[in-house]
CSV table of C-alpha atoms in Angstrom, one decimal:
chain,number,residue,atom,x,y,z
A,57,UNK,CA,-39.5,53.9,-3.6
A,58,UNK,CA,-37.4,51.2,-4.6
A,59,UNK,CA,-38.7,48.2,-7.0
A,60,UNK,CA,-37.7,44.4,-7.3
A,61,UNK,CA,-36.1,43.6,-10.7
A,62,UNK,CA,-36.7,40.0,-11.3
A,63,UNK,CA,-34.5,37.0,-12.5
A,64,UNK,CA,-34.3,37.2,-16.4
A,65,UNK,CA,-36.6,34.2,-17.1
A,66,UNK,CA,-34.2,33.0,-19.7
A,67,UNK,CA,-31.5,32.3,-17.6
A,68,UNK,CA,-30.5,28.6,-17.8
A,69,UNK,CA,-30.3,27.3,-14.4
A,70,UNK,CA,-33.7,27.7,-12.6
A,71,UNK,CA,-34.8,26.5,-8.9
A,72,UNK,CA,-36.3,22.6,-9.5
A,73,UNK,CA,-33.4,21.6,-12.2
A,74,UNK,CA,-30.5,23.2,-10.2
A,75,UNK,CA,-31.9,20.8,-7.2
A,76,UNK,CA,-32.7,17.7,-8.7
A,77,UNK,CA,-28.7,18.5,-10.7
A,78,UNK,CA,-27.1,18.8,-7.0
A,79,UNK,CA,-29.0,16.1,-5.6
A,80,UNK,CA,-27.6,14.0,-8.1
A,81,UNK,CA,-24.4,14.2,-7.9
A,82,UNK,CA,-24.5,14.3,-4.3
A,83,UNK,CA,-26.5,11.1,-4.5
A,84,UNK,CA,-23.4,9.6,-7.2
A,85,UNK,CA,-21.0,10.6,-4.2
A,86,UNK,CA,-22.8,8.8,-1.6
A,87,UNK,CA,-22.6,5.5,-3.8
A,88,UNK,CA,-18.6,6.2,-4.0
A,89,UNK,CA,-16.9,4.5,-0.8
A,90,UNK,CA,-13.5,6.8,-0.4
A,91,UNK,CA,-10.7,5.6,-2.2
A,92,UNK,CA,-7.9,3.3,-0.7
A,93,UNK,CA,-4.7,4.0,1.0
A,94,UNK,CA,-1.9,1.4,-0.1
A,95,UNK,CA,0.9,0.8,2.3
A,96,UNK,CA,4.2,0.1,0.9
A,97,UNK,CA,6.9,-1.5,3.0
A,98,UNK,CA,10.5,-0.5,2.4
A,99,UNK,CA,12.2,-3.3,4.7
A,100,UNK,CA,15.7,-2.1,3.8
A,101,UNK,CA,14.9,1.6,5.3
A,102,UNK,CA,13.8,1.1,8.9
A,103,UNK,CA,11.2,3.3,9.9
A,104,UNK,CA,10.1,5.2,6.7
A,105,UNK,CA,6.8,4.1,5.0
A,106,UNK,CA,5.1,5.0,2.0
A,107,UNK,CA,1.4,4.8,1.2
A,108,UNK,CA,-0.6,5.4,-2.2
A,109,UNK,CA,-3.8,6.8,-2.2
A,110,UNK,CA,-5.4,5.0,-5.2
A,111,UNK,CA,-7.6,7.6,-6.7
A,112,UNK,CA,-7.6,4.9,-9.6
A,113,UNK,CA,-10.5,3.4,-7.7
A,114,UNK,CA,-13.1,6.1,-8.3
A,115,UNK,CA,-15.8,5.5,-11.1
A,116,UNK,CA,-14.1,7.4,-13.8
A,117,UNK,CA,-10.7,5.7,-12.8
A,118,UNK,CA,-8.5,8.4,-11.4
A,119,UNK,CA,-7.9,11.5,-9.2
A,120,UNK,CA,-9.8,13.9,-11.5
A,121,UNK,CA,-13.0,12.5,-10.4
A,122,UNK,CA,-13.0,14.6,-7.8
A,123,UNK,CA,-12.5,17.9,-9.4
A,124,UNK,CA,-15.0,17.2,-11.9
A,125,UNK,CA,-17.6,16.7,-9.1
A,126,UNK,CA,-16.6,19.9,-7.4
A,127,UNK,CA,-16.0,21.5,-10.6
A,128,UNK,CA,-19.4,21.0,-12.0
A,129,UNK,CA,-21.2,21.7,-8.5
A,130,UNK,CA,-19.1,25.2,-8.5
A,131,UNK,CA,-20.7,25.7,-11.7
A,132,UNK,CA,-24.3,24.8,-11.2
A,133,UNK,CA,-24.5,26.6,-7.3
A,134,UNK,CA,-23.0,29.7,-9.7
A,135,UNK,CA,-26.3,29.5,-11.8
A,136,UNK,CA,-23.8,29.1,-14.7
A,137,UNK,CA,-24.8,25.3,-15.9
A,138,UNK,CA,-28.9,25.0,-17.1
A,139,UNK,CA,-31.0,21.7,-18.0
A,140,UNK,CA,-29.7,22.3,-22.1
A,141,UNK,CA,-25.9,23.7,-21.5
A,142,UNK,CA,-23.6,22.3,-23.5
A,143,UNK,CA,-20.2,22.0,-21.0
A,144,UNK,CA,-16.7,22.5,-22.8
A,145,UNK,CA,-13.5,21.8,-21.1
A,146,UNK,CA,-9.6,22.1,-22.0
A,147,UNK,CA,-7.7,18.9,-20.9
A,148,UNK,CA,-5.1,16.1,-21.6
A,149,UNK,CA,-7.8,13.6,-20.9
A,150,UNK,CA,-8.4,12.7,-17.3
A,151,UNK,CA,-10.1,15.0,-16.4
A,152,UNK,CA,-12.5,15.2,-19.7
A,153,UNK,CA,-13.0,11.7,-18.8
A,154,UNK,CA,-14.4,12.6,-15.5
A,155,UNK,CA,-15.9,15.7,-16.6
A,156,UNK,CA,-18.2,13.3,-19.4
A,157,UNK,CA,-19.3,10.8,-16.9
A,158,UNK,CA,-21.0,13.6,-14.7
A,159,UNK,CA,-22.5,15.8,-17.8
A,160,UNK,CA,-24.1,12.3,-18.7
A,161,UNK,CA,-25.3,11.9,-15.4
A,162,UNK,CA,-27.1,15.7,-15.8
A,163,UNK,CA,-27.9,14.7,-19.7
A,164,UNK,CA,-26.1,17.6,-20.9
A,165,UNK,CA,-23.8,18.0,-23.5
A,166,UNK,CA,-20.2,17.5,-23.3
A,167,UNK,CA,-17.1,18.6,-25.9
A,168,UNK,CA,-13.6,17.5,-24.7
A,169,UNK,CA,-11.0,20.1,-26.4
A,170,UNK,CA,-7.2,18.1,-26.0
A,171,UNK,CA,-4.4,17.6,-27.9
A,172,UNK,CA,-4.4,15.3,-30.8
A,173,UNK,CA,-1.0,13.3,-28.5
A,174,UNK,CA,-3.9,12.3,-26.2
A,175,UNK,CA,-3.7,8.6,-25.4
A,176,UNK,CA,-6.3,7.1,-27.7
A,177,UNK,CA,-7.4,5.1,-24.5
A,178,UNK,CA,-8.8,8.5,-22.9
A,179,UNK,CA,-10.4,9.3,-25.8
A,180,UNK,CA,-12.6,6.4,-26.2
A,181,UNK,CA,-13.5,6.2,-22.7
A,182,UNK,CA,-14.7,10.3,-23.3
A,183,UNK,CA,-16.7,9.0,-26.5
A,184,UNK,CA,-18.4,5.7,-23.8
A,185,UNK,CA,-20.0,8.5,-21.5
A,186,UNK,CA,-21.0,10.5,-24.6
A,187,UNK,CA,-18.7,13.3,-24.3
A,188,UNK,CA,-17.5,14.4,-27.8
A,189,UNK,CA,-13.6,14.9,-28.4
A,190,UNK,CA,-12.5,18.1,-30.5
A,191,UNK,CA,-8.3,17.7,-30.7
A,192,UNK,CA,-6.1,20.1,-31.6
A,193,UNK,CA,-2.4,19.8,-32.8
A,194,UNK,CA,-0.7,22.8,-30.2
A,195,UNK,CA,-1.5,21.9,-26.7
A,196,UNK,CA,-1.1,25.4,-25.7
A,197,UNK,CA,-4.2,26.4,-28.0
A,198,UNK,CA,-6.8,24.2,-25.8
A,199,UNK,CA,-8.0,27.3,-23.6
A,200,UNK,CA,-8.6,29.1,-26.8
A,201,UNK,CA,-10.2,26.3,-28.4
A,202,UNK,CA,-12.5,25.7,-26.0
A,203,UNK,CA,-14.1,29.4,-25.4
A,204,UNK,CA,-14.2,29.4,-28.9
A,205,UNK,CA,-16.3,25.7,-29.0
A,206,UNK,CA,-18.3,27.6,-26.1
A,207,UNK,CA,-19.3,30.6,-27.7
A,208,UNK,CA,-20.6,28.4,-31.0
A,209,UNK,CA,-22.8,26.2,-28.8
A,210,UNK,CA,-23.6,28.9,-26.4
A,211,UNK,CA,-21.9,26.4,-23.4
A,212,UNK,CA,-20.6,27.2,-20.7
A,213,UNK,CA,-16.2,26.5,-20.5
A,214,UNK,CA,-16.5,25.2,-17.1
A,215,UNK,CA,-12.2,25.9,-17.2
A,216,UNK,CA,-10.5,23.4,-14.3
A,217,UNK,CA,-7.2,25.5,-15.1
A,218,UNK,CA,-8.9,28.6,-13.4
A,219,UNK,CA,-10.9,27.4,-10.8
A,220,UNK,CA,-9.5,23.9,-9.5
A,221,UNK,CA,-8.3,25.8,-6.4
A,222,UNK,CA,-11.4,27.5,-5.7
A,223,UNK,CA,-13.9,24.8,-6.2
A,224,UNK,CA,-12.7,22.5,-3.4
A,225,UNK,CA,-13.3,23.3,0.1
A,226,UNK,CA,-9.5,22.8,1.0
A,227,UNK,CA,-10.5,23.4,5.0
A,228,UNK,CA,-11.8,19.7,4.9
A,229,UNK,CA,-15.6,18.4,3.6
A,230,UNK,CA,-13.8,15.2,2.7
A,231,UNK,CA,-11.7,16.5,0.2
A,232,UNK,CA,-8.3,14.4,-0.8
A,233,UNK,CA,-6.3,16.1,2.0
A,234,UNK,CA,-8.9,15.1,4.6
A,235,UNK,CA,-9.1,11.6,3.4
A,236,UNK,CA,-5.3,10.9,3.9
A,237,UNK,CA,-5.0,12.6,7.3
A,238,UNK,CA,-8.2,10.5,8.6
A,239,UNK,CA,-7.3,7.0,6.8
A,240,UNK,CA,-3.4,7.6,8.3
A,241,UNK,CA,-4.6,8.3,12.0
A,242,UNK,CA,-3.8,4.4,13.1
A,243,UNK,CA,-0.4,4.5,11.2
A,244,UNK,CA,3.0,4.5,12.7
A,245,UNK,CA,3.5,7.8,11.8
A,246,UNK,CA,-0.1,9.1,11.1
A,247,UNK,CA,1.5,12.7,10.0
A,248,UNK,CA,3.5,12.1,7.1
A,249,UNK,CA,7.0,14.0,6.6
A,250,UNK,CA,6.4,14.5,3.0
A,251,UNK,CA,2.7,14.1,0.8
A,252,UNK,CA,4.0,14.4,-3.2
A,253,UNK,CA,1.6,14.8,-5.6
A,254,UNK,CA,1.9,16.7,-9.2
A,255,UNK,CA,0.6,19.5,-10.7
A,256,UNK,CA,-1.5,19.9,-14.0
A,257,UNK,CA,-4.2,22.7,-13.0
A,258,UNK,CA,-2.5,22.6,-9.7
A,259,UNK,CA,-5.5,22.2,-7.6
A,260,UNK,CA,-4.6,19.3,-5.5
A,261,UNK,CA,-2.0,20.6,-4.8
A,262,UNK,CA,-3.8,24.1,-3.8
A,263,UNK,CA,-5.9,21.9,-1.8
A,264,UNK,CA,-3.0,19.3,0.2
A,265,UNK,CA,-0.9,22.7,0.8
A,266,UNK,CA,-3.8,24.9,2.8
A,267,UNK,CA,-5.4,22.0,4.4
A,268,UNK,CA,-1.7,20.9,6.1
A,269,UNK,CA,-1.2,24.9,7.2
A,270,UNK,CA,-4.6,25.2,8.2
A,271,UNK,CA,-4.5,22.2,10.8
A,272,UNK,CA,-1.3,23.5,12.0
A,273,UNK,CA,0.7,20.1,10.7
A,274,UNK,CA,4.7,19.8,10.4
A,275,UNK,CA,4.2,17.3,7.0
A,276,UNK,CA,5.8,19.1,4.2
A,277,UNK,CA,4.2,19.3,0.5
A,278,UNK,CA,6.3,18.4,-2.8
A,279,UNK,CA,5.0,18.9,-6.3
A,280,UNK,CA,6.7,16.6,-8.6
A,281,UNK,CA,6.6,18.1,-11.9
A,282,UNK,CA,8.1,16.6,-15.7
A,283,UNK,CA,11.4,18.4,-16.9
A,284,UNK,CA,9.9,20.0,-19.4
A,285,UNK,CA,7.2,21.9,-17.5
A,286,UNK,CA,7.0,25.5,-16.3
A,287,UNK,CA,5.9,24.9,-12.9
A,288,UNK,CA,9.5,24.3,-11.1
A,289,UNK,CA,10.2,26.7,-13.1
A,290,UNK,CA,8.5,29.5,-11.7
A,291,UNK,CA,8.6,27.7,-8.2
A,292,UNK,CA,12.7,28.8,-8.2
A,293,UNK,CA,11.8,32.0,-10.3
A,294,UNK,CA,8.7,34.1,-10.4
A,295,UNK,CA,9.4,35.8,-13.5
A,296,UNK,CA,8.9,32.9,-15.5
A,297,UNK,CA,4.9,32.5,-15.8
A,298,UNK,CA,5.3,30.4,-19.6
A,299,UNK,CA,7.4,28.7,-21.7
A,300,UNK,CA,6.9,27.8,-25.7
A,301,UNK,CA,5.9,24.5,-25.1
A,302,UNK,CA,5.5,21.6,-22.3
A,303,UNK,CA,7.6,19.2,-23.9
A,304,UNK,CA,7.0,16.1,-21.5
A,305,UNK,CA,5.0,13.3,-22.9
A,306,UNK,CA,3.4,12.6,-19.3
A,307,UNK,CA,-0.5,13.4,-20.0
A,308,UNK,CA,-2.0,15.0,-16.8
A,309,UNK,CA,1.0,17.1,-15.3
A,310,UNK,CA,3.3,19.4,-16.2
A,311,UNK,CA,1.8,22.6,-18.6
A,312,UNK,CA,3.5,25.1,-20.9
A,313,UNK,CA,2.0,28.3,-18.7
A,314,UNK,CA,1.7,28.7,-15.0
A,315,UNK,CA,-2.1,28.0,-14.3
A,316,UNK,CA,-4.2,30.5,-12.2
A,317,UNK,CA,-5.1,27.3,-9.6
A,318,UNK,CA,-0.9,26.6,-8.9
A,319,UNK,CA,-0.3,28.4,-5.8
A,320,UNK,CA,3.6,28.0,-5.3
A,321,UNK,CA,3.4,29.4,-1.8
A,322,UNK,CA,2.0,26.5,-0.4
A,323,UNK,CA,4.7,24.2,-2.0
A,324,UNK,CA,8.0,23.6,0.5
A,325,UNK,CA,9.5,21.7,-2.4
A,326,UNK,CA,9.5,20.7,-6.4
A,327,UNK,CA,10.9,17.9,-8.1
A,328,UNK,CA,11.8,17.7,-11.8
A,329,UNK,CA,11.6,14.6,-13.4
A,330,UNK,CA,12.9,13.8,-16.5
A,331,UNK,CA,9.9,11.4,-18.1
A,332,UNK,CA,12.2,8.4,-18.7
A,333,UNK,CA,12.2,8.2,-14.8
A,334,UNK,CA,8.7,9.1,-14.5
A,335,UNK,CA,8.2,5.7,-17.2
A,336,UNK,CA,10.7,3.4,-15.3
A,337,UNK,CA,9.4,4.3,-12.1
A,338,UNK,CA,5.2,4.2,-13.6
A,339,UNK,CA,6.7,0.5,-14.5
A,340,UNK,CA,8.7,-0.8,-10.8
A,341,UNK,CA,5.5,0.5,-9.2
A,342,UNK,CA,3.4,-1.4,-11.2
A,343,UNK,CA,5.2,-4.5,-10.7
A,344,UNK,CA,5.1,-3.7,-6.8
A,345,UNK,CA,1.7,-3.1,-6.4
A,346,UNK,CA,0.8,-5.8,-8.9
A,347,UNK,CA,-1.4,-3.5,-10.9
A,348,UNK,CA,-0.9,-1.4,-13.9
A,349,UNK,CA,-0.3,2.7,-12.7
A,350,UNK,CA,-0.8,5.7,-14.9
A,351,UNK,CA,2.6,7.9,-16.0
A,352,UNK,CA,1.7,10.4,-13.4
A,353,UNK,CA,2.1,7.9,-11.0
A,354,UNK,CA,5.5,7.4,-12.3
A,355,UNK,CA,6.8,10.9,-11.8
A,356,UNK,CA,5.5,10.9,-8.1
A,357,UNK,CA,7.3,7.6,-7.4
A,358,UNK,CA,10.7,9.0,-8.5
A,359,UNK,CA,10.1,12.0,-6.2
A,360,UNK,CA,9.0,10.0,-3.1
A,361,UNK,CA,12.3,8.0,-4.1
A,362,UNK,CA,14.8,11.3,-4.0
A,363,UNK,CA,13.0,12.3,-0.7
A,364,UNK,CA,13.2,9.3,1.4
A,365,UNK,CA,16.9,8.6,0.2
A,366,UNK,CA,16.9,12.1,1.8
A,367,UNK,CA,15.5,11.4,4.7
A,368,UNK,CA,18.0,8.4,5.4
A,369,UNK,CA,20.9,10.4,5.0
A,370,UNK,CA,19.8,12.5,7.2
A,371,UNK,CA,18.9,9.7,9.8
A,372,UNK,CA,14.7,10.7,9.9
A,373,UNK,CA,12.2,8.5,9.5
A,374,UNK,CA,8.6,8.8,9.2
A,375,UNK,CA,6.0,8.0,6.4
A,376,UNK,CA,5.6,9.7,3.0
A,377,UNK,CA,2.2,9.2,0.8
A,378,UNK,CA,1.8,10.3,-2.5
A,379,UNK,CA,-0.8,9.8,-5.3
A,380,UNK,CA,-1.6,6.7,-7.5
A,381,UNK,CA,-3.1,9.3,-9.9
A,382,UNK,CA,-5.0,7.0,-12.3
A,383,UNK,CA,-5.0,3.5,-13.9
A,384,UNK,CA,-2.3,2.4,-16.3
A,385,UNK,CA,-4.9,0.7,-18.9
A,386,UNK,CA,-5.3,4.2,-20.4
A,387,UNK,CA,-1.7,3.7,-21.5
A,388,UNK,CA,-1.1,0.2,-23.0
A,389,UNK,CA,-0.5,2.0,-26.8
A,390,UNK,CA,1.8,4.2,-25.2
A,391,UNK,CA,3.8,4.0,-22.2
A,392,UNK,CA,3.6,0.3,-21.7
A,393,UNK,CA,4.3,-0.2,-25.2
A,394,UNK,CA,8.3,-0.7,-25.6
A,395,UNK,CA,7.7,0.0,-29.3
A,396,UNK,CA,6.5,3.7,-28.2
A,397,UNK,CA,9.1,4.4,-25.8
A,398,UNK,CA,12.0,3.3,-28.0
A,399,UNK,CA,10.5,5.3,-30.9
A,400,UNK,CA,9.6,8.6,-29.1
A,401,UNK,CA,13.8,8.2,-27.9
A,402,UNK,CA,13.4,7.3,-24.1
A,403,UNK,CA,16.1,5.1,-22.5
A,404,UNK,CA,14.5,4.1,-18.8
A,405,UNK,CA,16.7,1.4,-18.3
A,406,UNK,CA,19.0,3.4,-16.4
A,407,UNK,CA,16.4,5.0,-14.2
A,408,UNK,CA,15.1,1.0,-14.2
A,409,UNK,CA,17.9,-0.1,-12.6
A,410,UNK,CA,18.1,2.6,-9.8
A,411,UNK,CA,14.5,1.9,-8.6
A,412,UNK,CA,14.9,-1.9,-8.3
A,413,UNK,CA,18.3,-0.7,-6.0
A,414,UNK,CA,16.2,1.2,-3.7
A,415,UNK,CA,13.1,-1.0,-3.6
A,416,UNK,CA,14.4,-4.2,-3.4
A,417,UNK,CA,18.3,-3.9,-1.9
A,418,UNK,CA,18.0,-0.2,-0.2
A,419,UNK,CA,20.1,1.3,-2.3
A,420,UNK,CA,19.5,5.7,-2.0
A,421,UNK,CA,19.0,7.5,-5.0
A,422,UNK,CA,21.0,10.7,-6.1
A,423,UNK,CA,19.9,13.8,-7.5
């Protein structure tokens, strides 16, 4: 005869919290209207558009607001978050940020493992939700750092590296892909040609990728990625899966191994930006928009630049969206600050003066 082995009572996540946790959240997204699309005229190139989705205008302030609500969801359905788990997490900020607001929201407790570079901005807004910052001085020892800040509070690393791509439905459920494709139905050309976004765990761009093959689309994906990343890397050579450091200043992209949620096989094309162009360009934007953009921003600006100087070569037109991936505030010490640039040894006057050609006089952009 067979028996029933029962739940081990001690396990953290029982029936009524788990509930009242999703409910929550889910109750957190219904107060969240979606996020805006920006259109951007470029009168000197007839027919090509290109939009913004401002995923600064979530409640934590950028596009990592929505992995943190998926990631902590994926967690909690997984019976791996309880009512007294601690929640560690590896990140450059944003994303820690986002990860903070929600654990408050649950009153659990939250410890931010990032690199000691991270903008002092992010920090402080970590510390306002009550999440607790642990920095280290090698960016490449934050995974390690944080299992190890895991096992001493018996928490749970709740890891966006590994499962960013798994813990958003990418077949729709509102996710970011869905949100363009619906808010771009009225447009001129409501199926872009190009949708750029960046890469730091890889996830969005796990999630634009399968969501454009899965609803049979012609728009293409590019991942715009800093210089000194591995991801291009590995997008022209499999072989290489890590490097011996990231060295690109631009927080939120770009990492010194190839994550576990980068899928390169739903990529068509990668752009390396050096970060004086991701800084000039994080600057024009800002002064077209009106409104201070994050350096991220920057870096997917240069690429949307390269591609639609492309696309006039080649006579096409169409529309191109990319990301405004958070809000430049959380850099006024650093990249806004001409003291910071000069002294860290970036010139973006050149890459200044190349932007204002092809926003404001049409001028195309070269490799």
């Amino acid at each position: 005869m067979g028996r029933i082995i029962q739940r081990n009572q001690a396990a953290p996540c029982h029936m009524q919290w788990r509930n009242r946790a999703i409910a929550t959240i889910e109750a957190d997204f219904n107060r969240s209207a979606d996020t805006h699309l920006i259109r951007v005229d470029l009168p000197e190139f007839d027919g090509i558009t290109l939009y913004l989705k401002d995923e600064s205008s979530h409640p934590t302030g950028s596009l990592k607001h929505r992995l943190a609500r998926s990631l902590f969801l994926f967690a909690i359905c997984n019976g791996k978050i309880g009512p007294e788990t601690t929640i560690v997490e590896a990140s450059s900020g944003s994303t820690a940020v986002s990860e903070a607001y929600f654990a408050r929201m649950l009153n659990l407790p939250f410890v931010a493992v990032m690199p000691r570079t991270t903008s002092r901005e992010k920090i402080a807004a970590i510390e306002f939700y009550g999440g607790r910052p642990h920095l280290v001085d090698d960016p490449k020892s934050v995974y390690d750092a944080a299992r190890q800040v895991a096992e001493e509070t018996t928490g749970y690393y709740i890891d966006q590296f590994t499962y960013a791509e798994r813990a958003t439905d990418w077949r729709g459920n509102n996710n970011i892909a869905d949100s363009i494709f619906c808010q771009m139905q009225h447009e001129e050309h409501p199926n872009p040609r190009w949708i750029v976004a960046g890469a730091g765990t890889g996830g969005t761009s796990a999630t634009l990728g399968r969501y454009i093959r899965y609803k049979k689309l012609d728009t293409r994906l590019c991942v715009a990625d800093p210089e000194g990343s591995v991801f291009h890397q590995h997008f022209q050579d499999r072989n290489i899966t890590e490097i011996e450091a990231c060295k690109s200043m631009i927080e939120g992209i770009g990492r010194p191994r190839v994550e576990p949620s980068f899928i390169p096989e739903v990529v068509d094309c990668m752009v390396a930006v050096p970060d004086a162009a991701s800084l000039a360009a994080q600057r024009l934007i800002s002064d077209v928009l009106g409104r201070a953009c994050g350096g991220s921003t920057g870096t997917n600006i240069w690429a949307c630049a390269l591609l639609i100087s492309d696309m006039v070569r080649r006579g096409e037109s169409g529309s191109v969206v990319t990301l405004l991936c958070d809000h430049g505030d959380r850099y006024r010490s650093t990249y806004f600050n001409d003291d910071w640039v000069k002294s860290n040894g970036f010139d973006i006057e050149p890459y200044l003066q190349k932007l204002r050609g092809f926003f404001y006089a049409g001028q195309l952009i070269e490799e």
